[in-house]
CSV table of C-alpha atoms in Angstrom, one decimal:
chain,number,residue,atom,x,y,z
A,1,MET,CA,8.0,127.5,-85.0
A,2,VAL,CA,4.4,126.9,-85.2
A,3,LEU,CA,3.6,129.6,-85.9
A,4,LEU,CA,5.8,131.0,-88.7
A,5,SER,CA,4.8,127.4,-90.0
A,6,PHE,CA,1.4,129.4,-89.8
A,7,CYS,CA,1.5,132.6,-91.0
A,8,LEU,CA,3.2,130.8,-94.3
A,9,PHE,CA,0.2,128.2,-95.2
A,10,PHE,CA,-1.6,131.4,-94.8
A,11,CYS,CA,0.5,133.6,-97.4
A,12,GLN,CA,0.4,130.5,-99.7
A,13,LEU,CA,-4.1,130.7,-99.3
A,14,SER,CA,-3.3,134.5,-99.7
A,15,SER,CA,-2.0,134.1,-102.3
A,16,ALA,CA,-4.4,131.0,-104.3
A,17,PHE,CA,-7.4,133.3,-103.4
A,18,ALA,CA,-6.7,136.9,-103.5
A,19,ALA,CA,-8.6,137.9,-106.3
A,20,GLU,CA,-11.8,136.8,-105.1
A,21,SER,CA,-11.9,136.2,-101.0
A,22,VAL,CA,-11.1,137.3,-98.0
A,23,ILE,CA,-9.1,135.2,-96.0
A,24,ILE,CA,-9.3,134.8,-92.7
A,25,LYS,CA,-6.6,133.2,-90.0
A,26,ALA,CA,-7.8,132.5,-86.3
A,27,VAL,CA,-6.8,131.2,-83.2
A,28,GLY,CA,-9.2,128.9,-81.7
A,29,THR,CA,-9.1,128.0,-77.9
A,30,TRP,CA,-8.4,124.8,-76.4
A,31,GLY,CA,-7.6,121.4,-78.9
A,32,TYR,CA,-8.2,119.1,-76.7
A,33,PHE,CA,-12.2,120.4,-75.7
A,34,THR,CA,-15.1,119.9,-77.0
A,35,ASN,CA,-15.7,124.0,-77.1
A,36,TYR,CA,-13.2,124.0,-79.9
A,37,GLN,CA,-13.9,120.4,-81.3
A,38,LYS,CA,-17.6,120.5,-82.5
A,39,HIS,CA,-18.1,124.8,-82.1
A,40,GLU,CA,-15.2,127.0,-83.1
A,41,GLY,CA,-13.3,125.1,-85.2
A,42,PRO,CA,-16.2,123.8,-87.5
A,43,PHE,CA,-17.2,127.5,-87.4
A,44,TRP,CA,-14.4,128.4,-88.9
A,45,ASN,CA,-12.9,125.8,-91.3
A,46,GLU,CA,-16.7,124.6,-92.4
A,47,ARG,CA,-19.4,127.0,-91.9
A,48,VAL,CA,-18.0,130.5,-93.0
A,49,ALA,CA,-16.9,129.0,-96.4
A,50,GLN,CA,-20.5,127.0,-97.0
A,51,VAL,CA,-22.4,130.7,-96.0
A,52,THR,CA,-20.7,133.0,-97.8
A,53,ASP,CA,-20.0,131.4,-101.2
A,54,LYS,CA,-16.3,130.9,-100.8
A,55,GLN,CA,-16.0,135.2,-100.2
A,56,ILE,CA,-14.1,134.5,-97.1
A,57,VAL,CA,-11.9,131.3,-96.9
A,58,SER,CA,-11.2,130.1,-93.4
A,59,GLU,CA,-8.4,128.2,-91.8
A,60,ILE,CA,-8.7,127.9,-87.7
A,61,THR,CA,-6.2,126.3,-85.1
A,62,PRO,CA,-6.5,126.9,-81.3
A,63,GLN,CA,-3.8,127.8,-78.8
A,64,THR,CA,-2.7,125.0,-78.3
A,65,GLU,CA,-1.4,123.5,-81.7
A,66,LEU,CA,0.6,127.5,-81.6
A,67,ASP,CA,2.3,126.8,-77.8
A,68,LEU,CA,0.4,129.9,-77.3
A,69,GLN,CA,-1.3,130.5,-73.3
A,70,GLY,CA,-3.8,132.1,-74.6
A,71,ILE,CA,-2.7,135.8,-72.6
A,72,GLU,CA,-1.0,136.9,-75.6
A,73,ILE,CA,-4.0,136.0,-78.2
A,74,MET,CA,-4.9,140.2,-78.3
A,75,ARG,CA,-2.2,141.6,-78.9
A,76,LEU,CA,-1.2,139.2,-81.2
A,77,VAL,CA,-5.1,140.0,-83.2
A,78,LYS,CA,-4.5,143.5,-82.7
A,79,GLN,CA,-0.5,143.5,-84.2
A,80,GLY,CA,-2.6,141.6,-87.0
A,81,VAL,CA,-0.8,137.5,-86.5
A,82,PHE,CA,-4.1,136.5,-86.1
A,83,ASP,CA,-7.3,138.3,-87.4
A,84,PHE,CA,-9.8,136.6,-85.2
A,85,ALA,CA,-9.5,134.7,-82.0
A,86,PHE,CA,-11.4,133.0,-79.5
A,87,GLY,CA,-10.3,133.2,-75.6
A,88,LEU,CA,-11.6,134.1,-72.2
A,89,PRO,CA,-11.7,138.0,-70.9
A,90,GLY,CA,-10.5,137.2,-67.6
A,91,TYR,CA,-7.0,136.0,-69.9
A,92,VAL,CA,-6.3,139.5,-70.6
A,93,SER,CA,-7.7,141.3,-67.4
A,94,PRO,CA,-4.1,142.2,-66.5
A,95,GLU,CA,-4.5,145.0,-69.5
A,96,SER,CA,-7.8,146.2,-67.5
A,97,ALA,CA,-9.9,144.6,-65.2
A,98,ILE,CA,-13.0,145.7,-67.2
A,99,PHE,CA,-12.0,142.2,-68.3
A,100,GLU,CA,-13.7,140.9,-65.9
A,101,GLY,CA,-16.8,141.6,-65.2
A,102,ALA,CA,-19.1,139.3,-66.9
A,103,ASP,CA,-17.3,136.1,-64.4
A,104,LEU,CA,-16.2,137.3,-61.4
A,105,SER,CA,-15.8,134.6,-58.9
A,106,SER,CA,-19.1,132.7,-58.0
A,107,LEU,CA,-21.5,135.5,-58.0
A,108,THR,CA,-23.6,133.4,-61.4
A,109,GLN,CA,-25.0,129.8,-60.5
A,110,ASP,CA,-27.5,129.7,-62.8
A,111,ILE,CA,-26.5,129.4,-66.5
A,112,ASP,CA,-30.3,131.3,-67.5
A,113,VAL,CA,-28.7,133.9,-65.3
A,114,GLN,CA,-25.3,134.0,-66.7
A,115,ARG,CA,-26.4,135.0,-69.4
A,116,GLN,CA,-28.6,137.9,-68.8
A,117,VAL,CA,-25.5,138.9,-66.9
A,118,SER,CA,-23.3,138.9,-70.3
A,119,GLU,CA,-25.6,140.6,-72.3
A,120,SER,CA,-25.9,143.2,-69.9
A,121,TYR,CA,-22.3,143.5,-70.0
A,122,PHE,CA,-21.3,142.5,-73.0
A,123,PRO,CA,-21.6,147.2,-74.4
A,124,THR,CA,-18.6,147.4,-71.9
A,125,LEU,CA,-17.1,144.7,-73.1
A,126,SER,CA,-17.2,145.6,-77.1
A,127,GLN,CA,-16.0,149.5,-76.0
A,128,ALA,CA,-12.9,147.8,-74.1
A,129,PHE,CA,-11.8,145.2,-77.0
A,130,LYS,CA,-11.8,148.5,-79.0
A,131,GLU,CA,-10.0,150.4,-76.9
A,132,LYS,CA,-7.5,148.2,-76.4
A,133,TYR,CA,-7.4,146.0,-79.0
A,134,ASN,CA,-8.9,147.6,-82.5
A,135,ALA,CA,-11.1,144.4,-82.4
A,136,GLN,CA,-14.8,143.7,-83.1
A,137,LEU,CA,-16.5,141.9,-80.3
A,138,MET,CA,-18.9,139.3,-81.6
A,139,THR,CA,-19.6,137.1,-79.2
A,140,LEU,CA,-19.9,136.3,-75.9
A,141,TYR,CA,-20.5,132.0,-75.2
A,142,PRO,CA,-19.5,129.6,-71.6
A,143,PHE,CA,-17.9,126.8,-70.9
A,144,PRO,CA,-18.6,124.2,-68.5
A,145,SER,CA,-19.4,125.0,-65.5
A,146,GLN,CA,-15.8,125.1,-62.8
A,147,MET,CA,-15.9,123.5,-60.2
A,148,ILE,CA,-13.1,122.0,-57.4
A,149,TRP,CA,-11.6,118.7,-58.4
A,150,CYS,CA,-9.2,117.3,-55.4
A,151,LYS,CA,-6.6,113.9,-55.0
A,152,SER,CA,-8.6,113.9,-51.5
A,153,LEU,CA,-12.4,114.0,-50.2
A,154,VAL,CA,-13.6,117.2,-49.7
A,155,SER,CA,-17.2,117.2,-47.7
A,156,GLY,CA,-17.1,120.8,-47.8
A,157,ILE,CA,-15.5,123.8,-48.7
A,158,HIS,CA,-14.8,124.3,-44.4
A,159,ASP,CA,-12.2,121.5,-46.8
A,160,LEU,CA,-11.0,123.7,-48.7
A,161,LYS,CA,-8.2,125.8,-46.5
A,162,GLY,CA,-5.3,124.9,-46.3
A,163,LYS,CA,-5.1,123.1,-49.7
A,164,ARG,CA,-3.2,124.0,-52.9
A,165,ILE,CA,-5.6,125.1,-55.9
A,166,ARG,CA,-4.8,125.6,-59.3
A,167,VAL,CA,-6.6,128.6,-60.8
A,168,TYR,CA,-6.7,130.7,-64.2
A,169,LEU,CA,-8.1,133.6,-63.2
A,170,GLU,CA,-7.0,136.2,-61.2
A,171,THR,CA,-11.0,136.1,-59.8
A,172,LEU,CA,-10.3,132.5,-58.5
A,173,SER,CA,-7.7,133.1,-56.7
A,174,ASP,CA,-9.4,135.8,-54.6
A,175,PHE,CA,-12.3,133.2,-54.6
A,176,VAL,CA,-9.5,130.5,-53.3
A,177,GLU,CA,-8.2,132.9,-50.7
A,178,GLY,CA,-11.6,134.0,-49.6
A,179,VAL,CA,-11.7,130.6,-48.5
A,180,GLY,CA,-8.4,129.7,-46.6
A,181,ALA,CA,-6.5,128.2,-49.6
A,182,THR,CA,-4.1,129.8,-51.2
A,183,PRO,CA,-3.9,129.8,-55.4
A,184,VAL,CA,-2.0,128.3,-57.5
A,185,ASN,CA,-2.2,129.8,-61.5
A,186,ALA,CA,-1.3,127.1,-63.9
A,187,PRO,CA,-2.2,126.6,-67.7
A,188,TYR,CA,-4.2,123.6,-67.8
A,189,LYS,CA,-1.4,121.4,-69.6
A,190,GLU,CA,0.5,121.4,-66.5
A,191,VAL,CA,-1.7,120.6,-63.9
A,192,PRO,CA,-2.2,116.3,-64.7
A,193,ASP,CA,2.2,116.6,-63.2
A,194,ALA,CA,1.2,118.9,-60.3
A,195,LEU,CA,-1.6,117.0,-58.9
A,196,LEU,CA,0.8,113.3,-58.9
A,197,ASN,CA,4.4,115.9,-57.8
A,198,GLY,CA,2.0,117.2,-54.9
A,199,SER,CA,2.6,120.9,-56.0
A,200,ILE,CA,-1.0,121.0,-55.8
A,201,ASP,CA,-3.9,119.8,-54.7
A,202,CYS,CA,-7.1,120.5,-55.9
A,203,ALA,CA,-7.4,122.4,-59.4
A,204,ILE,CA,-10.6,124.9,-61.1
A,205,THR,CA,-11.1,123.5,-64.3
A,206,GLY,CA,-14.5,122.7,-66.0
A,207,THR,CA,-16.6,119.3,-65.4
A,208,MET,CA,-16.6,118.5,-68.9
A,209,SER,CA,-12.7,119.1,-69.7
A,210,ALA,CA,-12.6,117.7,-65.9
A,211,TYR,CA,-13.7,114.3,-68.1
A,212,THR,CA,-12.3,114.2,-71.4
A,213,THR,CA,-9.5,114.9,-70.3
A,214,GLN,CA,-9.4,112.2,-67.6
A,215,LEU,CA,-9.0,113.9,-64.5
A,216,TYR,CA,-10.9,111.5,-62.7
A,217,GLU,CA,-7.7,109.3,-62.8
A,218,ILE,CA,-5.4,111.8,-60.6
A,219,ALA,CA,-7.6,114.0,-58.7
A,220,PRO,CA,-10.2,111.1,-58.0
A,221,TYR,CA,-12.9,113.4,-55.8
A,222,GLY,CA,-14.5,115.8,-57.0
A,223,PHE,CA,-17.0,118.8,-54.7
A,224,LYS,CA,-19.8,120.1,-56.9
A,225,LEU,CA,-19.5,124.0,-56.0
A,226,ARG,CA,-20.3,126.3,-59.0
A,227,VAL,CA,-17.1,129.2,-59.2
A,228,GLY,CA,-17.3,130.1,-62.4
A,229,TRP,CA,-18.6,130.1,-66.4
A,230,GLY,CA,-15.4,129.9,-67.6
A,231,LEU,CA,-16.8,132.8,-69.9
A,232,ALA,CA,-15.4,132.8,-73.6
A,233,PHE,CA,-15.2,136.0,-76.6
A,234,GLY,CA,-14.8,135.6,-80.1
A,235,ALA,CA,-13.3,139.5,-81.5
A,236,MET,CA,-11.8,140.5,-85.0
A,237,ASN,CA,-9.0,142.8,-85.8
A,238,MET,CA,-11.3,145.7,-86.5
A,239,ASP,CA,-9.0,146.5,-90.0
A,240,LYS,CA,-10.3,142.5,-91.2
A,241,TRP,CA,-13.6,142.8,-90.1
A,242,ASN,CA,-13.8,147.1,-92.0
A,243,LEU,CA,-12.2,144.5,-95.1
A,244,LEU,CA,-16.3,143.3,-95.5
A,245,ASP,CA,-18.5,144.8,-96.7
A,246,LYS,CA,-22.1,145.2,-95.3
A,247,PRO,CA,-23.2,142.2,-96.5
A,248,LEU,CA,-20.5,139.8,-95.3
A,249,GLN,CA,-20.2,142.0,-92.1
A,250,THR,CA,-23.8,140.9,-92.3
A,251,THR,CA,-23.5,137.6,-92.9
A,252,LEU,CA,-20.8,136.7,-91.0
A,253,GLN,CA,-22.5,138.1,-87.5
A,254,ASN,CA,-25.8,136.1,-88.1
A,255,GLU,CA,-23.5,133.1,-88.5
A,256,MET,CA,-21.5,134.1,-85.1
A,257,ASN,CA,-24.9,134.0,-83.4
A,258,LYS,CA,-26.5,131.3,-84.6
A,259,LEU,CA,-23.3,129.8,-83.3
A,260,THR,CA,-23.3,131.1,-79.8
A,261,ASP,CA,-27.1,130.6,-79.5
A,262,GLU,CA,-25.9,126.9,-80.1
A,263,MET,CA,-23.3,127.2,-77.3
A,264,TRP,CA,-25.2,128.2,-74.7
A,265,ARG,CA,-27.3,125.9,-75.2
A,266,GLU,CA,-25.0,123.0,-75.1
A,267,THR,CA,-23.7,124.3,-72.4
A,268,ALA,CA,-27.1,124.0,-70.3
A,269,THR,CA,-26.5,120.5,-70.7
A,270,GLU,CA,-23.2,119.1,-70.7
A,271,ASP,CA,-23.0,120.0,-67.0
A,272,GLU,CA,-25.4,116.8,-65.9
A,273,VAL,CA,-23.7,114.6,-68.9
A,274,ALA,CA,-19.5,115.4,-67.5
A,275,LEU,CA,-21.1,114.6,-64.1
A,276,ALA,CA,-22.3,111.7,-65.0
A,277,CYS,CA,-19.6,110.0,-67.3
A,278,LEU,CA,-16.7,111.8,-64.3
A,279,SER,CA,-18.8,109.6,-61.6
A,280,THR,CA,-20.7,106.2,-62.0
A,281,GLY,CA,-22.8,107.1,-65.4
A,282,PRO,CA,-24.2,106.7,-67.2
A,283,CYS,CA,-22.7,107.9,-69.8
A,284,SER,CA,-22.6,108.3,-73.6
A,285,LEU,CA,-19.3,110.0,-74.3
A,286,GLY,CA,-17.0,106.1,-73.0
A,287,GLU,CA,-15.8,105.6,-69.9
A,288,ILE,CA,-17.3,105.9,-66.8
A,289,GLY,CA,-14.7,107.8,-63.8
A,290,ASN,CA,-16.0,106.6,-60.7
A,291,MET,CA,-15.1,109.9,-59.3
A,292,THR,CA,-16.5,110.5,-55.8
A,293,LEU,CA,-18.9,113.5,-55.7
A,294,VAL,CA,-20.4,116.2,-53.1
A,295,GLU,CA,-23.3,117.6,-53.2
A,296,PRO,CA,-21.8,121.7,-51.1
A,297,LEU,CA,-24.7,121.8,-48.3
A,298,ALA,CA,-26.7,124.9,-47.6
A,299,ALA,CA,-24.2,125.8,-45.2
A,300,ASP,CA,-21.7,125.8,-48.1
A,301,LEU,CA,-23.9,127.8,-50.1
A,302,ALA,CA,-23.9,130.5,-47.7
A,303,ILE,CA,-19.2,130.4,-47.6
A,304,ARG,CA,-19.2,130.9,-51.1
A,305,ASP,CA,-21.3,134.1,-51.3
A,306,LYS,CA,-20.3,135.6,-48.5
A,307,VAL,CA,-17.3,135.3,-50.3
A,308,ALA,CA,-18.0,136.6,-53.5
A,309,ARG,CA,-19.8,139.6,-51.5
A,310,ASP,CA,-17.2,140.2,-48.9
A,311,VAL,CA,-14.0,139.2,-50.5
A,312,ILE,CA,-14.2,138.6,-54.6
A,313,LEU,CA,-16.1,141.8,-55.8
A,314,PRO,CA,-14.2,144.3,-53.2
A,315,ARG,CA,-11.0,142.8,-54.4
A,316,TRP,CA,-12.3,143.5,-58.1
A,317,VAL,CA,-13.8,146.9,-57.1
A,318,LYS,CA,-9.6,148.5,-56.4
A,319,ARG,CA,-8.8,145.9,-59.2
A,320,CYS,CA,-11.3,148.6,-61.8
A,321,GLY,CA,-11.1,152.1,-60.2
A,322,PRO,CA,-15.0,154.0,-60.3
A,323,GLU,CA,-15.7,155.0,-62.8
A,324,CYS,CA,-15.3,150.8,-63.4
A,325,THR,CA,-17.8,150.3,-60.9
A,326,ALA,CA,-20.8,152.5,-61.3
A,327,ASN,CA,-20.8,151.0,-65.2
A,328,TRP,CA,-20.7,147.0,-63.5
A,329,ASN,CA,-23.1,148.5,-60.9
A,330,ARG,CA,-25.8,149.7,-64.1
A,331,THR,CA,-25.5,147.0,-66.3
A,332,VAL,CA,-24.2,143.1,-64.1
A,333,GLY,CA,-25.0,144.7,-60.6
A,334,LYS,CA,-28.5,145.5,-61.5
A,335,VAL,CA,-29.1,141.7,-63.2
A,336,LEU,CA,-27.2,140.3,-60.0
A,337,ASP,CA,-29.0,142.6,-57.6
A,338,LEU,CA,-25.8,143.3,-55.8
A,339,ARG,CA,-24.0,146.5,-55.6
A,340,ALA,CA,-20.3,146.2,-56.2
A,341,SER,CA,-18.6,148.6,-53.5
A,342,ILE,CA,-15.2,148.3,-51.3
A,343,LYS,CA,-15.7,146.5,-47.6
A,344,PRO,CA,-13.4,145.6,-45.2
A,345,GLU,CA,-12.3,142.2,-46.0
């Protein structure tokens, strides 16, 4: 019903502007997270019309308002239901494991290195989006660090063993199983109830999302082990992209590049802000969460690295195949000085 209303709105909008404007209907990520509120939303709702003098008229709605889960978004873009989408490559990975390659769990700890990884893998993902979804990849950008938030104290990686941990990507499931825990795949909106009713013990999500959704009220313990970035994409239906003349394409891509830089810069600082707000402050965003945060020890980091090399990478190699793996080794593997191959787990 929401999708129908959304489409009806754009039908009316198209009639009003058809003579002089290109209409873009876009879908964003989660409306309750800062990436949508501060970047994705304002970009399509305001900036694009301003910089193109309304040659492009657009509006974006977050997937949470459309009752979408994320996994179906690129299929809808391919079908032309949406012209543009922000989303997570890992959510489209069931169609091809190649989409996971720039954000495999636990491989990248530093945001500057993560950007190098993303840029090295961008041509691979660009080709995959064209072939699988008839879409033009325009940006890759990160959410804040993905860490582990629990109902009971986790003093080290060994305390995760036996716990049921919420995940949202297959590569995160590989990490969870690699440390002896049980992955539970669930959309984020179900996490609070799952923690309250005991169906999960912990949840993996970003630092800022843990704060903005007040996860500290249900899961008062945080284990500051970075297990991913929640890398996201922005992609446009190729047929719609080709309707734009070259100057408009250049303007739109240049503005998207500026947006990309803004999101990388802000994500680089959001971890520190969010972790301060989650614990004892100071907090510039509002109330403090008084969460107990545990810093991983050197032994924890060594276990994480071993799981990354011996479990996460080999499992992904099996999913992706030899050609995909060889490409990863030439791109991401070169940045990280790692070689993906099948090893005994």
